[in-house]
C-alpha positions as MATLAB code, in Angstrom:
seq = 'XXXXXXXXXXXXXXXXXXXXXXXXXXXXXXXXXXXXXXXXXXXXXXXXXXXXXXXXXXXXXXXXXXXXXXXXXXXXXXXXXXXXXXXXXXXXXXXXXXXXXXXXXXXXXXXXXXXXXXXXXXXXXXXXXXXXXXXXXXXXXXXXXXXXXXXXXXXXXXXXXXXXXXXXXXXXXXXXXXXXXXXXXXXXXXXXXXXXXXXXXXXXXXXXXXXXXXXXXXXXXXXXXXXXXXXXXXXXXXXXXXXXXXXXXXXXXXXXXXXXXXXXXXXXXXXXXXXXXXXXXXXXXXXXXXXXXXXXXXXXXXXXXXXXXXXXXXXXXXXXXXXXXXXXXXXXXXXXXXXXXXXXXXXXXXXXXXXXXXXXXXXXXXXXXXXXXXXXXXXXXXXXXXXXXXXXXXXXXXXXXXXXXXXXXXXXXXXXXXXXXXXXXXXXXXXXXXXXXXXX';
ca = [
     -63.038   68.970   48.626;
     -64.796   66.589   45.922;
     -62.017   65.118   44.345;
     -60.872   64.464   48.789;
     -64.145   62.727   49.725;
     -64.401   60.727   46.924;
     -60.205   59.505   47.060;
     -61.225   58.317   50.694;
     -64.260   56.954   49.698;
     -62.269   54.891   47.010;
     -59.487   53.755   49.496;
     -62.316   52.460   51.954;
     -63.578   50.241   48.634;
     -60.505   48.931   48.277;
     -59.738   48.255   51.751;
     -62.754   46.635   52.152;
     -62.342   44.709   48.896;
     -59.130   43.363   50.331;
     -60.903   42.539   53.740;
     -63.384   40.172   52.230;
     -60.516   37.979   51.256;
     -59.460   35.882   53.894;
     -58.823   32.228   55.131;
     -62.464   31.667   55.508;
     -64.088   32.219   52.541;
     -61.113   32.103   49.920;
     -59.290   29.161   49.040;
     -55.867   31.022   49.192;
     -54.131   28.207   48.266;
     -55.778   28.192   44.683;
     -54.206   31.756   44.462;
     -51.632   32.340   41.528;
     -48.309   32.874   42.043;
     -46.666   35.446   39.119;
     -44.347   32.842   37.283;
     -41.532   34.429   35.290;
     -41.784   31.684   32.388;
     -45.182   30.117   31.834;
     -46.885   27.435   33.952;
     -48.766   24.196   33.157;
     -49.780   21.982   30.488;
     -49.146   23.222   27.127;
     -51.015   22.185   24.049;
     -49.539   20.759   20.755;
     -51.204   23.906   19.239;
     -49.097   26.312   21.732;
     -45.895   23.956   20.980;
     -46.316   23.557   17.075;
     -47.052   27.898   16.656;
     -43.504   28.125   18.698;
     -41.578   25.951   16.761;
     -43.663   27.176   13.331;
     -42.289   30.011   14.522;
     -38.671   28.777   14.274;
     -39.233   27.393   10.801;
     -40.227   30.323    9.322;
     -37.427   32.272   10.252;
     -35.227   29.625    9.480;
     -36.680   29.312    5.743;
     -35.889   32.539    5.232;
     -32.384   32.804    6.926;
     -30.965   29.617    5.395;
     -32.140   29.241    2.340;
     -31.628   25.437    0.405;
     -28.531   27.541   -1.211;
     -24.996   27.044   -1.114;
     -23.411   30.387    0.270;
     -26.601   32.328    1.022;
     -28.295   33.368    4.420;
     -27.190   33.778    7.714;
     -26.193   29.868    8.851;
     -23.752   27.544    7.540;
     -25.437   24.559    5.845;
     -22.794   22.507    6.286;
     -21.787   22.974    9.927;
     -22.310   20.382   12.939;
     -24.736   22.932   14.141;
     -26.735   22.711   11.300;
     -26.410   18.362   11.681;
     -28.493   18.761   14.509;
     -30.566   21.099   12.966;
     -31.733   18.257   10.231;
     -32.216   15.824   12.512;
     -34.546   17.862   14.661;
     -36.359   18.862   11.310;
     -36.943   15.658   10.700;
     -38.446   14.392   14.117;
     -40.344   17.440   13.970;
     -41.810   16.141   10.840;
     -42.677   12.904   12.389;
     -43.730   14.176   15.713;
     -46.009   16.942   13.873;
     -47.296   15.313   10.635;
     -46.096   18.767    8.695;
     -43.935   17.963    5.665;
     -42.728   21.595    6.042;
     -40.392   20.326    8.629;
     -39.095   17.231    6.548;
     -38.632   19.076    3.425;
     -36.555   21.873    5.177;
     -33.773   19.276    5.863;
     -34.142   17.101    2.448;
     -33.337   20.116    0.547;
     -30.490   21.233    2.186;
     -28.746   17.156    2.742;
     -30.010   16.654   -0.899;
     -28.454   19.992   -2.057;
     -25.216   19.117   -0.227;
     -24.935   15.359   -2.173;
     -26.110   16.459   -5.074;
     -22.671   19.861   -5.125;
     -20.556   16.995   -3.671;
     -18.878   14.842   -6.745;
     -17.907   18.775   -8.580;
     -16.517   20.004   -5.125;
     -14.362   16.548   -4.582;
     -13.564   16.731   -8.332;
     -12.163   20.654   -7.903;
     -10.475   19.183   -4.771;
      -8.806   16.412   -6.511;
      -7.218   18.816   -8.833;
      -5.600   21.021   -6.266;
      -8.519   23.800   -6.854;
      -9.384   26.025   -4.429;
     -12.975   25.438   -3.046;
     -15.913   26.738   -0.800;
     -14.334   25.974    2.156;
     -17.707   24.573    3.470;
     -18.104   22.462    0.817;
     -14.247   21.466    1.941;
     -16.359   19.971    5.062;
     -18.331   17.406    2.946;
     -15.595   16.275    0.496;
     -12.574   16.374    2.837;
     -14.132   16.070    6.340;
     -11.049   16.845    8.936;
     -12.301   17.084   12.446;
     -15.606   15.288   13.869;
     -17.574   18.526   13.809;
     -17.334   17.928    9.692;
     -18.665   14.971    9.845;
     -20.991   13.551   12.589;
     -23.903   15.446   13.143;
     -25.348   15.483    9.231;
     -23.693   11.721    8.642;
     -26.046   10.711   11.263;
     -28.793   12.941   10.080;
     -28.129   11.708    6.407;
     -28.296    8.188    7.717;
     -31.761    8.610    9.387;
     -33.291   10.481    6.267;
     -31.669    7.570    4.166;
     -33.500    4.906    6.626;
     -36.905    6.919    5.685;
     -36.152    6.461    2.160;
     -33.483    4.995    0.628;
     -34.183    6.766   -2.821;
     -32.212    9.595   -1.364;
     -29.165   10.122   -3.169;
     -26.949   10.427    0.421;
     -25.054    7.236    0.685;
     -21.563    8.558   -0.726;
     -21.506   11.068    1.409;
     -22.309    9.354    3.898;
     -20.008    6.589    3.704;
     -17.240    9.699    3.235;
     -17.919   10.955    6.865;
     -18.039    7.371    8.019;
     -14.561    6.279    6.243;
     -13.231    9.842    8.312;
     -14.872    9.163   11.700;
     -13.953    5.222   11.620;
     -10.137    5.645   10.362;
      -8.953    9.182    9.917;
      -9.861   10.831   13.319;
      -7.232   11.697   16.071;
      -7.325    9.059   19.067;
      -5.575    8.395   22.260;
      -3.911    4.734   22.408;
      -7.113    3.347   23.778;
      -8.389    4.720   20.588;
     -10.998    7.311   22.141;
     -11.524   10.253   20.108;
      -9.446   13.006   21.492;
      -7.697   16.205   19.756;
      -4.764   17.930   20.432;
      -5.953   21.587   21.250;
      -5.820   23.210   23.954;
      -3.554   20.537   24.956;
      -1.811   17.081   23.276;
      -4.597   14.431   24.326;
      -7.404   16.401   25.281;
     -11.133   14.731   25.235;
     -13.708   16.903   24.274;
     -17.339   16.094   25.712;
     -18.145   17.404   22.532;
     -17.216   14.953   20.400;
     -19.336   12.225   22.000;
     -21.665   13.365   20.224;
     -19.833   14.494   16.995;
     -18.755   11.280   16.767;
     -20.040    8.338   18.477;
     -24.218    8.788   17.376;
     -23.224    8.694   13.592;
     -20.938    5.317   14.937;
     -24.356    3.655   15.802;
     -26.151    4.776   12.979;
     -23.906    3.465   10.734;
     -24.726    0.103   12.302;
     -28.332    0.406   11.870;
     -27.338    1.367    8.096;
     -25.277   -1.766    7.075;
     -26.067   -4.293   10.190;
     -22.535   -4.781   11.036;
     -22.085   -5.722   14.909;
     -19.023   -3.324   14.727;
     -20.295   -0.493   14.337;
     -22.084   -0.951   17.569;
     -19.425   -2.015   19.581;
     -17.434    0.801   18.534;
     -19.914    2.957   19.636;
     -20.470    1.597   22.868;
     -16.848    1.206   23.602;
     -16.320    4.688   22.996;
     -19.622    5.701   25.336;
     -17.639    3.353   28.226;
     -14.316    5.428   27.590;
     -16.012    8.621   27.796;
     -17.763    7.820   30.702;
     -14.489    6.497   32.382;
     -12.403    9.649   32.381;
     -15.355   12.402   32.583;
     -18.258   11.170   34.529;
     -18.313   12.078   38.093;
     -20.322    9.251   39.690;
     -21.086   11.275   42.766;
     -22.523   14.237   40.921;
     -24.021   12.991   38.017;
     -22.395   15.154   35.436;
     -19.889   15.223   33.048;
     -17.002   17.389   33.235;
     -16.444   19.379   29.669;
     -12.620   18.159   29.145;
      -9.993   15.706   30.017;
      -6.523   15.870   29.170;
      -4.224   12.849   29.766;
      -1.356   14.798   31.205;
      -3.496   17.017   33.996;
      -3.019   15.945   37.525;
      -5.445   16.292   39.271;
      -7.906   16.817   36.950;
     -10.519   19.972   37.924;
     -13.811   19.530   36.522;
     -16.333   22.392   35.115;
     -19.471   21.279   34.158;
     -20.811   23.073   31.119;
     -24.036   23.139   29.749;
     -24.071   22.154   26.226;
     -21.513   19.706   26.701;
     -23.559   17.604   29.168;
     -25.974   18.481   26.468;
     -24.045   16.710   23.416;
     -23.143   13.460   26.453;
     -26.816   13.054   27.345;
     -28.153   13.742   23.618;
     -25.461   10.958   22.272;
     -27.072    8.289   25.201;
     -30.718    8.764   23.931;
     -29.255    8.342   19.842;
     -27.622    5.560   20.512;
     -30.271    3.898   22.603;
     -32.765    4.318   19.877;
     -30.856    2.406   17.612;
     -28.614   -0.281   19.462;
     -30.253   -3.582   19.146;
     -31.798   -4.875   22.661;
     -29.801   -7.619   22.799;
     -26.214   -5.559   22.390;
     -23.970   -6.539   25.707;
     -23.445   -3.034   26.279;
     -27.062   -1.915   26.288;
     -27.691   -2.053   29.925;
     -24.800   -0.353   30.818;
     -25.880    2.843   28.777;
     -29.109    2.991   29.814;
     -27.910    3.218   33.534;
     -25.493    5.799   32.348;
     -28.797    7.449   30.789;
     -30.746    7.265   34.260;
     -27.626    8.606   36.090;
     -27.508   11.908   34.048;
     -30.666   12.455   34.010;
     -31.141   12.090   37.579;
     -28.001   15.030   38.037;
     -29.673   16.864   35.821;
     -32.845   17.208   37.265;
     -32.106   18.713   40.164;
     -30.205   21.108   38.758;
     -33.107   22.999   36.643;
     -33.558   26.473   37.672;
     -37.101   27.465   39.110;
     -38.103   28.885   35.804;
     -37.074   26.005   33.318;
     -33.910   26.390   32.617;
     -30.432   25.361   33.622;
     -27.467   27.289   34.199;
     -23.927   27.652   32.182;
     -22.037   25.965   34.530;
     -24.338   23.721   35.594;
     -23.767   23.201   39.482;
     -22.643   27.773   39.317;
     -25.861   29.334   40.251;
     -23.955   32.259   39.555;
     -24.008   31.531   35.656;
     -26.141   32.822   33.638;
     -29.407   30.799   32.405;
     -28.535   29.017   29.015;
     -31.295   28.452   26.253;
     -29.301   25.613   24.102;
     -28.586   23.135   26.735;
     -31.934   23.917   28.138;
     -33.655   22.267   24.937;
     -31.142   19.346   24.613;
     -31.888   18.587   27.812;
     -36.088   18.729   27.538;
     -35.376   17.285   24.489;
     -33.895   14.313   26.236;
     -35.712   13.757   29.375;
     -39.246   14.176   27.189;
     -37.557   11.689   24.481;
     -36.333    9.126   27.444;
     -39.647    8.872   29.159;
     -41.318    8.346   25.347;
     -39.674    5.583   25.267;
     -40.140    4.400   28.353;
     -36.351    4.543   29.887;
     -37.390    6.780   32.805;
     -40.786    7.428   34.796;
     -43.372   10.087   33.944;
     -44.292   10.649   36.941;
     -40.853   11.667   38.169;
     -39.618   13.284   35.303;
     -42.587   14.930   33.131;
     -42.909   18.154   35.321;
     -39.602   18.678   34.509;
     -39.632   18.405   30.521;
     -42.907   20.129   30.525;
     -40.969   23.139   32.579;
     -38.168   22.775   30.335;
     -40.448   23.530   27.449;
     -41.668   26.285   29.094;
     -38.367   27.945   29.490;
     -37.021   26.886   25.801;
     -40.596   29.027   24.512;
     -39.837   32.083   25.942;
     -36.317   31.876   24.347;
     -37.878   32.398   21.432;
     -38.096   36.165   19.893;
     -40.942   37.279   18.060;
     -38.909   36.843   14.457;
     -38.539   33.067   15.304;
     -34.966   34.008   16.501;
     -33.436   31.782   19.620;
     -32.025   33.487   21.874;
     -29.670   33.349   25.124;
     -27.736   30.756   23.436;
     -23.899   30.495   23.976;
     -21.454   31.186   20.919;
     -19.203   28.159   20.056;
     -16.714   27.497   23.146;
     -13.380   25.959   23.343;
     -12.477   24.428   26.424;
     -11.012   26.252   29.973;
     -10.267   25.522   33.130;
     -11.213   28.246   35.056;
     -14.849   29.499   36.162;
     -14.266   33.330   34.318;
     -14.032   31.107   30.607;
     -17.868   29.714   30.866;
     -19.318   31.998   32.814;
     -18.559   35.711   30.825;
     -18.961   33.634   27.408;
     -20.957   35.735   25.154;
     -24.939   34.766   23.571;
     -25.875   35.714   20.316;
     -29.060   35.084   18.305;
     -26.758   33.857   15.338;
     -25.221   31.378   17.749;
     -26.591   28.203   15.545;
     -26.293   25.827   18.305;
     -29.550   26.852   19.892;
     -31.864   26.191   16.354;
     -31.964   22.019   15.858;
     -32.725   22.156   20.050;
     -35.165   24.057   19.954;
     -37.070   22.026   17.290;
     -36.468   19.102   18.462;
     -37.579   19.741   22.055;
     -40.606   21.083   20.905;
     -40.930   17.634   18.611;
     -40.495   15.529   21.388;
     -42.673   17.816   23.761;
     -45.827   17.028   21.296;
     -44.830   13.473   21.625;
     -44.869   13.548   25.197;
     -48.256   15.545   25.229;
     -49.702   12.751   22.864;
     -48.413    9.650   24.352;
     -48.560   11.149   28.213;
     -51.597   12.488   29.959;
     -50.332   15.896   31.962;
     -52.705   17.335   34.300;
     -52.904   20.462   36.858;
     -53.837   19.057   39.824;
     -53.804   21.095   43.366;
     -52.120   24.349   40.771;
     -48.984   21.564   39.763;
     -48.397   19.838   36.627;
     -48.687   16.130   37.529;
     -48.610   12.901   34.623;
     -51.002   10.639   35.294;
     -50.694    6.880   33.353;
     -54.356    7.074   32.131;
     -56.643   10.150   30.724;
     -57.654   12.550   33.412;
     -61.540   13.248   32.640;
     -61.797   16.615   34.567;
     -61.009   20.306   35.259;
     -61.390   20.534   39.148;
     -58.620   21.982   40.676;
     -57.892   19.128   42.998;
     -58.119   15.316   42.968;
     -57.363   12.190   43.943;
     -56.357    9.063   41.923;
     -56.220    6.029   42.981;
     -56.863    3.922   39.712;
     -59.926    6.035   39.417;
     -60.336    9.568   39.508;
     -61.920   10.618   42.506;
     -62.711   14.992   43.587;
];
């Protein structure tokens, strides 16, 4: 009978509890809703621990070794990977990040000359090394000649440039192209294009002219940006379709994640180094804008964007989630796009690219390498692995950017929604108004 009165007694509490709260003396509105991901403005403290977090496992699990750990030093993945170490070490001010790719390029020079030697001679070598000295497909040699090229523009002391110049002498004259001369290979089909290789390709391109100064390098790069765009850019949906192969009629067109990922990832590198004054600029830049605005959209309500892009019924996809933070963070930094419209959706972004990340520093939800299909079945049921390497140099280098954004930006909650603002907000009411001043 105790243990009865006092059960009743503690429903009544409760139920009276939950009667105080109403529309008239609770501002219900102010409530919070149970987000999946996180919500809000994140601190360069919360965005440096996650990618620390990265580092650490990646120091470990790729050591500055030829033929140890768990990643290939010498892969396209691992291009990426470099250059997101080093913006990291820009955007952070921790040498930690820097160093990681220094060793690893400077490693890779420094084994070259015996590798190419051994390869001269007919020996049979490492065949990663194979991918420095003898570069045969634009996943050899784009991603870490570009990266090489941007450490090299840091400091020039770095002993890079012959390797460099190799992956440059492969990309410029030895790659498969169609009669136009756009890169193209000949798998699954003779003439395919490969979103892919926009960026395994055309970045290093425009790098190359920020290396030497030679106008052709840029013009090369841009003409191959306006023959991408011409046969896989759908105008009306703002995306890029993953392949194109000459002899398809009609053409079908599956939007997959990373792709649009390496497209939209090759606009913002080439931007940042094309000279102002290049004929072609303009005409990327609105080619920038037009992703970006069929991308946004597209982001799913907790951050992240799906497989196939415009397939709801695809799973959520950590790698082309970053690249694309990455890029809409990196594109308002630079003042190509508008805060106001687009910050809410990096800062989500970030949000969802964080909670890919495991406890050991691990990324996961990442797609294993893909080939190219033409069917829904081939994107969607692809597998995700944590070893899938694509997902590492995104990660970083959204998180780099993000701390950029944080620093240059001024984010706010206002009315529970993350809102940029072009000057400092100086308060932590829930609600306010701006009109030049702040006003609550």
């Amino acid at each position: 009978m105790k243990w009865g009165c006092m059960a009743v007694l503690a429903t009544a509490s409760v139920s009276t509890q939950a009667q105080q709260v109403n529309d008239t003396n609770t501002p219900l509105h102010l409530m919070q809703p149970q987000y999946q991901t996180p919500y809000g403005v994140s601190t360069v403290q919360q965005v440096k621990q996650n990618m620390d977090r990265v580092l650490r496992y990646l120091e470990v699990a790729s050591p500055a070794e030829l033929g140890k750990g768990d990643f290939r030093l010498t892969s396209y993945e691992w291009g990426v990977t470099y250059s997101a170490m080093l913006a990291a070490g820009e955007s952070t001010g921790d040498a930690a990040y820097r160093d990681y790719a220094i060793k690893r390029m400077s490693l890779l020079a420094a084994e070259a000359p015996r590798y190419a030697e051994m390869h001269r001679k007919g020996k049979k070598i490492d065949p990663l090394m194979r991918k420095v000295v003898d570069p045969h497909a634009l996943d050899d040699a784009g991603a870490i000649c570009a990266a090489m090229i941007k450490a090299t523009l840091k400091d020039n002391r770095l002993q890079l440039r012959s390797c460099i110049d190799r992956y440059a002498e492969y990309i410029m004259h030895k790659e498969y192209r169609l009669s136009d001369g756009t890169f193209a290979r000949l798998r699954p089909h003779k003439n395919t294009v490969w979103l892919d290789d926009m960026f395994m390709g055309i970045p290093a391109v425009a790098y190359m002219g920020k290396l030497t100064g030679e106008q052709r390098y840029y013009d090369e790069a841009v003409r191959q940006i306006e023959q991408f765009r011409s046969r896989m850019f759908l105008e009306e949906k703002g995306l890029f379709r993953h392949g194109w192969v000459e002899a398809m009629n009609p053409h079908p067109a599956f939007h997959w994640g990373r792709a649009n990922g390496w497209a939209i990832l090759t606009l913002c590198e080439v931007l940042d180094v094309l000279p102002e004054n290049h004929a072609g600029r303009p005409k990327v830049l609105e080619l920038l804008r037009a992703h970006i605005a069929g991308l946004a959209p597209l982001q799913q309500k907790d951050g992240f964007w799906h497989q196939l892009l415009d397939r709801n019924d695809t799973y959520l996809e950590a790698s082309c989630t970053a690249i694309f933070t990455y890029c809409i963070a990196h594109a308002i930094n630079q003042g190509w796009i508008d805060a106001l419209a687009y910050g809410p959706v990096a800062q989500l972004g970030w949000h969802a690219v964080e909670r890919s990340i495991n406890d050991k520093g691990q990324v996961e939800n990442v797609c294993v390498g893909t080939g190219m299909g033409f069917d829904p079945a081939f994107y969607a049921y692809r597998p995700v692995h944590v070893m899938a390497a694509h997902g590492y140099g995104p990660v970083i280098w959204a998180g780099a950017e993000i701390i950029r954004l944080l620093k240059n930006q001024h984010p706010k909650m206002n009315d529970s929604a993350v809102q940029f603002y072009p000057e400092e907000v100086p308060t932590n009411q829930p609600i306010f108004n701006y009109d030049g001043q702040i006003r609550f």
